[in-house]
């Protein structure tokens, strides 16, 4: 989705430069200027527009991490029980 936001900004900036509404950069740096300007515009846009997706992904990841920690704690307690039984 971020790539889509970037490509949209890239197309928009390229059109604006070709129309003359945005400066075209210096010399042969036109393409680099367009890409840089698109990056600068797409970063805050994706931060705002993709907030819901980012929050959902964060919840999924935190759920997986919590499950992994629970499994690790269960395995640790099984090892402790086996060790205690072997010593007794």
mmCIF file of C-alpha atoms in Angstrom:
data_model
loop_
_atom_site.group_PDB
_atom_site.id
_atom_site.type_symbol
_atom_site.label_atom_id
_atom_site.label_comp_id
_atom_site.label_asym_id
_atom_site.label_seq_id
_atom_site.Cartn_x
_atom_site.Cartn_y
_atom_site.Cartn_z
ATOM 1 C CA UNK A 1 0.000 0.000 0.000
ATOM 2 C CA UNK A 2 2.917 2.315 0.727
ATOM 3 C CA UNK A 3 4.265 1.584 -2.717
ATOM 4 C CA UNK A 4 0.914 2.575 -4.184
ATOM 5 C CA UNK A 5 0.956 5.877 -2.282
ATOM 6 C CA UNK A 6 4.512 6.505 -3.492
ATOM 7 C CA UNK A 7 3.674 5.696 -7.123
ATOM 8 C CA UNK A 8 0.652 7.983 -6.941
ATOM 9 C CA UNK A 9 2.812 10.806 -5.580
ATOM 10 C CA UNK A 10 5.452 10.092 -8.223
ATOM 11 C CA UNK A 11 2.912 10.391 -11.026
ATOM 12 C CA UNK A 12 1.405 13.532 -9.498
ATOM 13 C CA UNK A 13 4.796 15.217 -9.081
ATOM 14 C CA UNK A 14 5.863 14.249 -12.615
ATOM 15 C CA UNK A 15 2.689 15.779 -14.023
ATOM 16 C CA UNK A 16 3.118 18.948 -11.966
ATOM 17 C CA UNK A 17 6.746 19.310 -13.097
ATOM 18 C CA UNK A 18 5.779 18.797 -16.731
ATOM 19 C CA UNK A 19 3.026 21.413 -16.406
ATOM 20 C CA UNK A 20 5.543 23.834 -14.918
ATOM 21 C CA UNK A 21 3.717 24.250 -11.595
ATOM 22 C CA UNK A 22 6.688 22.771 -9.672
ATOM 23 C CA UNK A 23 10.340 23.631 -10.414
ATOM 24 C CA UNK A 24 12.075 21.027 -12.561
ATOM 25 C CA UNK A 25 15.312 20.829 -10.581
ATOM 26 C CA UNK A 26 18.796 21.765 -11.694
ATOM 27 C CA UNK A 27 20.282 20.612 -14.974
ATOM 28 C CA UNK A 28 20.002 16.863 -15.516
ATOM 29 C CA UNK A 29 18.736 16.217 -11.975
ATOM 30 C CA UNK A 30 15.087 16.302 -13.070
ATOM 31 C CA UNK A 31 14.362 12.595 -12.431
ATOM 32 C CA UNK A 32 16.150 12.617 -9.053
ATOM 33 C CA UNK A 33 14.215 15.760 -8.078
ATOM 34 C CA UNK A 34 10.900 14.137 -8.987
ATOM 35 C CA UNK A 35 11.686 10.962 -7.020
ATOM 36 C CA UNK A 36 12.904 12.924 -3.986
ATOM 37 C CA UNK A 37 9.860 15.167 -3.980
ATOM 38 C CA UNK A 38 7.569 12.143 -4.314
ATOM 39 C CA UNK A 39 9.311 10.485 -1.348
ATOM 40 C CA UNK A 40 8.928 13.611 0.762
ATOM 41 C CA UNK A 41 5.223 13.829 -0.081
ATOM 42 C CA UNK A 42 4.409 10.126 0.246
ATOM 43 C CA UNK A 43 5.966 9.640 3.698
ATOM 44 C CA UNK A 44 3.521 11.798 5.700
ATOM 45 C CA UNK A 45 0.625 10.774 3.454
ATOM 46 C CA UNK A 46 1.233 7.081 4.068
ATOM 47 C CA UNK A 47 1.665 7.752 7.791
ATOM 48 C CA UNK A 48 -1.798 9.326 7.936
ATOM 49 C CA UNK A 49 -3.648 7.298 5.308
ATOM 50 C CA UNK A 50 -2.357 3.873 6.372
ATOM 51 C CA UNK A 51 -2.760 4.328 10.148
ATOM 52 C CA UNK A 52 -5.610 1.801 10.407
ATOM 53 C CA UNK A 53 -3.661 -0.909 8.561
ATOM 54 C CA UNK A 54 -0.551 -0.212 10.654
ATOM 55 C CA UNK A 55 -2.532 -0.540 13.902
ATOM 56 C CA UNK A 56 -4.135 -3.807 12.756
ATOM 57 C CA UNK A 57 -0.759 -5.249 11.827
ATOM 58 C CA UNK A 58 0.674 -4.195 15.172
ATOM 59 C CA UNK A 59 -2.119 -6.008 17.013
ATOM 60 C CA UNK A 60 -1.498 -9.168 14.983
ATOM 61 C CA UNK A 61 2.218 -9.085 15.698
ATOM 62 C CA UNK A 62 1.766 -8.420 19.418
ATOM 63 C CA UNK A 63 -0.667 -11.350 19.612
ATOM 64 C CA UNK A 64 1.873 -13.656 17.983
ATOM 65 C CA UNK A 65 4.627 -12.459 20.297
ATOM 66 C CA UNK A 66 2.425 -13.034 23.360
ATOM 67 C CA UNK A 67 1.632 -16.569 22.154
ATOM 68 C CA UNK A 68 5.302 -17.317 21.582
ATOM 69 C CA UNK A 69 6.159 -16.062 25.083
ATOM 70 C CA UNK A 70 3.472 -18.299 26.591
ATOM 71 C CA UNK A 71 4.789 -21.346 24.723
ATOM 72 C CA UNK A 72 8.329 -20.524 25.811
ATOM 73 C CA UNK A 73 7.252 -20.209 29.454
ATOM 74 C CA UNK A 74 5.376 -23.531 29.227
ATOM 75 C CA UNK A 75 8.440 -25.260 27.760
ATOM 76 C CA UNK A 76 10.628 -23.746 30.453
ATOM 77 C CA UNK A 77 8.347 -25.025 33.230
ATOM 78 C CA UNK A 78 8.332 -28.519 31.664
ATOM 79 C CA UNK A 79 12.131 -28.536 31.632
ATOM 80 C CA UNK A 80 12.214 -27.407 35.266
ATOM 81 C CA UNK A 81 9.789 -30.173 36.264
ATOM 82 C CA UNK A 82 11.838 -32.787 34.405
ATOM 83 C CA UNK A 83 15.032 -31.519 36.036
ATOM 84 C CA UNK A 84 13.450 -31.603 39.514
ATOM 85 C CA UNK A 85 12.180 -35.150 38.926
ATOM 86 C CA UNK A 86 15.609 -36.307 37.794
ATOM 87 C CA UNK A 87 17.253 -34.877 40.934
ATOM 88 C CA UNK A 88 14.744 -36.451 43.332
#
